[in-house]
Amino acid sequence: MKVIPTQCPSCSGELAVTGLICQRCDTRVSGHYRLPPLLKLDGDDQAFVLAFILESGSLKAMAARLGVSYPTVRNRLDQIITQLQADAAVET
Amino acid sequence: MKAWLFKPFEKIAGWESLAAGLFVMLVTAIIAALSGQHTDGVLDLHLGPTAPVWVLVVQGLINWLSLSGCLLLSGLWLSHTRFRLIDLFGTQALARWPLIWSVLYLAVPPVGNALRHLTDKLLQAAAQTSSEVIADPAYLLDALILTAISLPMLAFLAWMVWLMYHGYALVCNLSGMRAVFSFIGALVAATIISKGLIWMLLHSTMN
């Protein structure tokens, strides 16, 4: 599965979306759109967040699914929360 | 395999680690009771007078709960994450499992007898030359042999302390100097508490 790049390969700056295309009628929309915070996470973290939602937010279920302990899942979630909070702070 | 030996709490915590830890503590207490050993402190293991199994079980529980309690206070103070009590107490219970190897090692008659003999010899020598600062060279060899025999126990002790730290740091999501110094502080406090409680236990049961 392709993961959308979020960092510039030249200068590591933040990439933004400037064009969207309708897959049904080929309409193109151009503008300047910042990537939503969740899309700025790396592929593994995005997969983690998706799995977390599918497990109805249960850390216990996530631990069983990933085969790790509850504290390990808790710490991974804390890391993602910290990253999202840092991103939100940059935007404001 | 390496992860299971040195970072087991990434895989197991909570009720599972508590049950496994308590089981190992019980087995350790039984072996210690049968071989005249005492776990008379959070990190301590000594040869001593024979005691009933229940005394050794209580010693193990005091050691586990002392450190878990001190780490709980430290975690509540320093941690930014919501952690579960069962994870902290459970990982600390299972972290004590390397102690069973020390107890088994000391239970081997030649090892235990050699330690008792050398310790008695050195204590007697110290009593006779208490005014001297440097030990009589005649006893240095005995001291070196005693140290060499104790090395496996030191290795098991280091492993146990590492597991205690790993459990604490993982459960409370602490790292760096904050984790290290708070762990050391809790360990010192727990050692003092456990020593006091176990002294009272032995004083009331062995007299």
Short mmCIF file of C-alpha atoms in Angstrom, two decimals:
data_model
loop_
_atom_site.label_atom_id
_atom_site.label_comp_id
_atom_site.label_asym_id
_atom_site.label_seq_id
_atom_site.Cartn_x
_atom_site.Cartn_y
_atom_site.Cartn_z
CA MET A 1 0.00 0.00 0.00
CA LYS A 2 1.42 3.38 -0.97
CA VAL A 3 1.96 5.84 1.85
CA ILE A 4 1.56 9.54 1.11
CA PRO A 5 4.90 11.34 1.64
CA THR A 6 4.73 14.14 4.20
CA GLN A 7 8.29 15.49 4.22
CA CYS A 8 10.22 17.13 1.43
CA PRO A 9 13.06 14.84 0.26
CA SER A 10 15.17 17.96 -0.48
CA CYS A 11 14.86 20.06 2.64
CA SER A 12 12.66 17.97 5.00
CA GLY A 13 10.05 20.71 4.94
CA GLU A 14 6.35 19.95 5.32
CA LEU A 15 4.66 18.88 2.08
CA ALA A 16 1.19 20.22 1.26
CA VAL A 17 -1.50 19.21 -1.23
CA THR A 18 -2.00 21.55 -4.16
CA GLY A 19 -4.21 19.48 -6.42
CA LEU A 20 -7.05 16.99 -6.17
CA ILE A 21 -8.72 15.05 -8.95
CA CYS A 22 -12.15 13.45 -9.08
CA GLN A 23 -11.74 9.78 -9.93
CA ARG A 24 -15.19 9.65 -11.55
CA CYS A 25 -15.39 12.75 -13.77
CA ASP A 26 -11.76 13.98 -13.93
CA THR A 27 -12.59 17.36 -12.36
CA ARG A 28 -9.47 18.92 -10.97
CA VAL A 29 -9.33 21.13 -7.91
CA SER A 30 -6.27 23.18 -7.15
CA GLY A 31 -5.43 25.10 -4.04
CA HIS A 32 -3.21 24.87 -1.03
CA TYR A 33 -4.25 22.31 1.54
CA ARG A 34 -2.24 21.30 4.55
CA LEU A 35 -2.20 17.61 5.28
CA PRO A 36 -4.43 16.59 8.17
CA PRO A 37 -2.50 15.64 11.33
CA LEU A 38 -3.27 11.94 11.05
CA LEU A 39 -1.77 11.78 7.57
CA LYS A 40 1.46 13.25 8.87
CA LEU A 41 2.06 10.16 10.98
CA ASP A 42 4.34 7.49 9.52
CA GLY A 43 2.81 4.38 7.98
CA ASP A 44 3.16 2.22 11.09
CA ASP A 45 1.55 4.83 13.31
CA GLN A 46 -1.31 5.32 10.87
CA ALA A 47 -1.89 1.56 10.85
CA PHE A 48 -1.81 1.58 14.66
CA VAL A 49 -4.40 4.37 14.87
CA LEU A 50 -6.64 2.60 12.37
CA ALA A 51 -6.40 -0.69 14.25
CA PHE A 52 -7.08 1.15 17.53
CA ILE A 53 -10.30 2.59 16.16
CA LEU A 54 -11.35 -0.76 14.74
CA GLU A 55 -10.80 -2.27 18.21
CA SER A 56 -13.19 0.36 19.61
CA GLY A 57 -10.41 2.14 21.46
CA SER A 58 -9.60 -0.84 23.65
CA LEU A 59 -5.94 -0.93 24.62
CA LYS A 60 -6.45 -4.42 25.97
CA ALA A 61 -7.74 -5.64 22.61
CA MET A 62 -4.86 -3.89 20.85
CA ALA A 63 -2.35 -5.62 23.10
CA ALA A 64 -3.89 -9.00 22.28
CA ARG A 65 -3.97 -8.16 18.56
CA LEU A 66 -0.33 -7.03 18.43
CA GLY A 67 0.95 -9.71 20.81
CA VAL A 68 2.50 -7.22 23.21
CA SER A 69 1.76 -6.09 26.74
CA TYR A 70 -0.74 -3.42 27.75
CA PRO A 71 1.96 -0.93 28.87
CA THR A 72 3.72 -1.32 25.51
CA VAL A 73 0.53 -0.38 23.66
CA ARG A 74 -0.13 2.44 26.10
CA ASN A 75 3.34 3.90 25.51
CA ARG A 76 2.97 3.65 21.72
CA LEU A 77 -0.31 5.54 21.96
CA ASP A 78 1.30 8.16 24.20
CA GLN A 79 4.02 8.66 21.57
CA ILE A 80 1.43 9.24 18.86
CA ILE A 81 -0.52 11.61 21.10
CA THR A 82 2.67 13.60 21.78
CA GLN A 83 3.37 13.80 18.07
CA LEU A 84 -0.14 14.98 17.25
CA GLN A 85 -0.03 17.55 20.05
CA ALA A 86 3.31 18.86 18.78
CA ASP A 87 1.84 19.14 15.30
CA ALA A 88 -1.20 20.97 16.61
CA ALA A 89 1.06 23.38 18.51
CA VAL A 90 3.02 24.14 15.30
CA GLU A 91 -0.19 24.86 13.38
CA THR A 92 -1.44 27.33 15.99
CA MET B 1 14.84 -15.12 23.30
CA LYS B 2 16.92 -12.11 24.27
CA ALA B 3 13.75 -9.99 24.50
CA TRP B 4 12.11 -12.53 26.80
CA LEU B 5 15.17 -12.62 29.09
CA PHE B 6 15.90 -8.90 29.27
CA LYS B 7 12.74 -7.09 28.12
CA PRO B 8 9.94 -9.49 29.00
CA PHE B 9 7.49 -6.82 30.03
CA GLU B 10 7.11 -5.63 26.45
CA LYS B 11 5.29 -8.91 25.98
CA ILE B 12 3.77 -9.72 29.36
CA ALA B 13 2.39 -7.56 32.16
CA GLY B 14 -0.75 -7.28 34.29
CA TRP B 15 -2.42 -10.32 35.84
CA GLU B 16 -0.34 -12.82 33.87
CA SER B 17 2.95 -11.46 35.18
CA LEU B 18 1.50 -11.19 38.70
CA ALA B 19 0.41 -14.84 38.70
CA ALA B 20 3.72 -16.02 37.26
CA GLY B 21 5.69 -13.84 39.67
CA LEU B 22 3.81 -15.01 42.76
CA PHE B 23 4.26 -18.63 41.71
CA VAL B 24 8.02 -18.14 41.31
CA MET B 25 8.16 -16.33 44.67
CA LEU B 26 6.44 -19.29 46.31
CA VAL B 27 8.83 -21.81 44.78
CA THR B 28 11.78 -19.61 45.74
CA ALA B 29 10.51 -19.43 49.32
CA ILE B 30 10.16 -23.22 49.54
CA ILE B 31 13.69 -23.84 48.24
CA ALA B 32 15.09 -21.12 50.53
CA ALA B 33 13.32 -22.57 53.57
CA LEU B 34 14.62 -26.07 52.83
CA SER B 35 18.20 -24.84 52.44
CA GLY B 36 18.46 -22.38 55.32
CA GLN B 37 18.39 -19.19 53.29
CA HIS B 38 16.69 -15.84 53.91
CA THR B 39 15.59 -13.17 51.46
CA ASP B 40 15.97 -10.56 54.18
CA GLY B 41 15.71 -7.47 52.00
CA VAL B 42 14.65 -6.33 48.53
CA LEU B 43 18.03 -7.30 47.09
CA ASP B 44 19.29 -9.53 49.88
CA LEU B 45 19.89 -13.23 50.10
CA HIS B 46 21.76 -14.72 53.03
CA LEU B 47 22.37 -18.00 54.75
CA GLY B 48 20.82 -18.17 58.19
CA PRO B 49 18.88 -20.25 60.69
CA THR B 50 16.24 -22.59 59.33
CA ALA B 51 12.80 -21.01 59.22
CA PRO B 52 9.32 -22.28 58.31
CA VAL B 53 8.19 -21.82 54.71
CA TRP B 54 5.59 -19.24 55.66
CA VAL B 55 8.34 -16.95 57.03
CA LEU B 56 10.14 -17.10 53.68
CA VAL B 57 6.87 -16.49 51.82
CA VAL B 58 6.19 -13.41 53.95
CA GLN B 59 9.76 -12.20 53.34
CA GLY B 60 9.19 -12.48 49.60
CA LEU B 61 5.89 -10.63 49.83
CA ILE B 62 7.43 -7.86 51.96
CA ASN B 63 10.27 -7.42 49.46
CA TRP B 64 7.91 -7.33 46.49
CA LEU B 65 5.35 -4.99 48.07
CA SER B 66 7.99 -2.63 49.53
CA LEU B 67 9.55 -1.95 46.16
CA SER B 68 6.24 -1.91 44.30
CA GLY B 69 4.84 0.60 46.79
CA CYS B 70 7.86 2.89 46.52
CA LEU B 71 7.82 2.67 42.72
CA LEU B 72 4.11 3.41 42.73
CA LEU B 73 4.68 6.66 44.65
CA SER B 74 7.54 7.56 42.34
CA GLY B 75 5.46 6.77 39.26
CA LEU B 76 2.48 8.79 40.45
CA TRP B 77 4.79 11.73 41.02
CA LEU B 78 6.80 11.62 37.82
CA SER B 79 4.81 9.80 35.17
CA HIS B 80 2.74 11.68 32.59
CA THR B 81 0.84 8.57 31.61
CA ARG B 82 -2.10 6.79 33.19
CA PHE B 83 -0.69 3.44 34.24
CA ARG B 84 -2.41 0.48 35.83
CA LEU B 85 -1.52 -0.70 39.33
CA ILE B 86 -1.76 -4.30 38.20
CA ASP B 87 0.92 -3.68 35.57
CA LEU B 88 3.35 -2.15 38.07
CA PHE B 89 2.78 -4.76 40.79
CA GLY B 90 2.63 -7.59 38.30
CA THR B 91 5.88 -6.71 36.53
CA GLN B 92 7.65 -6.19 39.84
CA ALA B 93 6.51 -9.64 40.98
CA LEU B 94 7.85 -11.33 37.87
CA ALA B 95 11.01 -9.18 37.90
CA ARG B 96 12.10 -11.11 41.00
CA TRP B 97 12.29 -14.41 39.12
CA PRO B 98 16.12 -14.45 38.66
CA LEU B 99 16.35 -14.76 42.45
CA ILE B 100 15.32 -18.39 42.13
CA TRP B 101 18.62 -19.09 40.38
CA SER B 102 20.57 -17.49 43.25
CA VAL B 103 18.62 -19.57 45.76
CA LEU B 104 19.18 -22.76 43.76
CA TYR B 105 22.87 -21.98 43.43
CA LEU B 106 23.26 -21.36 47.15
CA ALA B 107 21.25 -24.50 47.91
CA VAL B 108 23.94 -26.66 46.28
CA PRO B 109 25.64 -28.11 49.39
CA PRO B 110 29.29 -27.53 48.37
CA VAL B 111 28.51 -23.90 47.52
CA GLY B 112 26.50 -23.18 50.66
CA ASN B 113 28.96 -24.98 52.90
CA ALA B 114 31.93 -23.19 51.35
CA LEU B 115 30.24 -19.82 51.83
CA ARG B 116 29.36 -20.55 55.44
CA HIS B 117 32.87 -21.81 56.19
CA LEU B 118 34.66 -18.88 54.54
CA THR B 119 32.33 -16.32 56.07
CA ASP B 120 32.80 -17.74 59.57
CA LYS B 121 36.56 -17.83 59.06
CA LEU B 122 36.72 -14.22 57.91
CA LEU B 123 34.43 -13.01 60.68
CA GLN B 124 36.60 -14.69 63.26
CA ALA B 125 39.70 -13.13 61.70
CA ALA B 126 38.08 -9.72 61.77
CA ALA B 127 37.15 -10.14 65.42
CA GLN B 128 40.74 -10.95 66.30
CA THR B 129 42.29 -8.07 64.34
CA SER B 130 39.60 -5.44 64.62
CA SER B 131 42.05 -2.63 65.35
CA GLU B 132 43.93 -3.10 62.08
CA VAL B 133 42.88 -1.17 59.01
CA ILE B 134 44.29 -3.56 56.42
CA ALA B 135 43.25 -7.19 56.55
CA ASP B 136 45.84 -9.80 57.28
CA PRO B 137 47.16 -11.03 53.90
CA ALA B 138 46.69 -14.58 55.10
CA TYR B 139 42.94 -14.08 54.75
CA LEU B 140 42.97 -12.26 51.42
CA LEU B 141 42.90 -15.53 49.53
CA ASP B 142 39.82 -16.61 51.49
CA ALA B 143 38.19 -13.26 50.72
CA LEU B 144 38.98 -13.65 47.02
CA ILE B 145 37.59 -17.18 46.96
CA LEU B 146 34.45 -15.97 48.74
CA THR B 147 34.06 -13.22 46.16
CA ALA B 148 34.60 -15.66 43.28
CA ILE B 149 31.98 -18.07 44.65
CA SER B 150 29.54 -15.17 45.03
CA LEU B 151 29.96 -13.92 41.44
CA PRO B 152 27.08 -15.97 39.93
CA MET B 153 24.78 -14.58 42.62
CA LEU B 154 25.89 -11.06 41.76
CA ALA B 155 25.10 -11.73 38.10
CA PHE B 156 21.59 -12.96 38.98
CA LEU B 157 21.14 -9.94 41.26
CA ALA B 158 22.14 -7.54 38.46
CA TRP B 159 19.69 -9.29 36.11
CA MET B 160 16.90 -8.96 38.70
CA VAL B 161 17.60 -5.25 39.28
CA TRP B 162 17.59 -4.68 35.50
CA LEU B 163 14.18 -6.38 35.21
CA MET B 164 12.83 -4.29 38.10
CA TYR B 165 14.00 -1.12 36.35
CA HIS B 166 12.70 -2.28 32.96
CA GLY B 167 9.25 -3.00 34.43
CA TYR B 168 9.09 0.36 36.20
CA ALA B 169 10.31 2.41 33.22
CA LEU B 170 7.98 0.65 30.79
CA VAL B 171 4.85 0.76 32.94
CA CYS B 172 5.32 4.40 33.98
CA ASN B 173 6.67 5.40 30.53
CA LEU B 174 9.75 7.02 32.01
CA SER B 175 13.19 7.18 30.48
CA GLY B 176 16.61 8.74 30.89
CA MET B 177 18.00 10.14 34.11
CA ARG B 178 14.53 10.76 35.52
CA ALA B 179 13.78 7.04 35.35
CA VAL B 180 17.19 5.98 36.64
CA PHE B 181 17.38 8.31 39.63
CA SER B 182 13.78 7.80 40.70
CA PHE B 183 14.27 4.05 40.48
CA ILE B 184 17.42 4.20 42.59
CA GLY B 185 15.63 6.37 45.15
CA ALA B 186 12.71 3.97 45.35
CA LEU B 187 15.06 0.99 45.61
CA VAL B 188 16.96 2.52 48.53
CA ALA B 189 13.73 3.43 50.33
CA ALA B 190 12.28 -0.03 49.72
CA THR B 191 15.45 -1.71 50.99
CA ILE B 192 15.22 0.22 54.25
CA ILE B 193 11.52 -0.55 54.63
CA SER B 194 11.91 -4.23 53.82
CA LYS B 195 14.90 -4.65 56.13
CA GLY B 196 12.94 -3.12 59.00
CA LEU B 197 9.82 -5.19 58.40
CA ILE B 198 11.73 -8.44 57.97
CA TRP B 199 13.78 -7.77 61.09
CA MET B 200 10.52 -7.42 63.02
CA LEU B 201 9.23 -10.61 61.39
CA LEU B 202 12.32 -12.63 62.29
CA HIS B 203 12.51 -11.11 65.75
CA SER B 204 8.94 -12.15 66.51
CA THR B 205 9.13 -15.61 64.97
CA MET B 206 12.63 -16.88 65.63
CA ASN B 207 12.90 -16.05 69.33
#
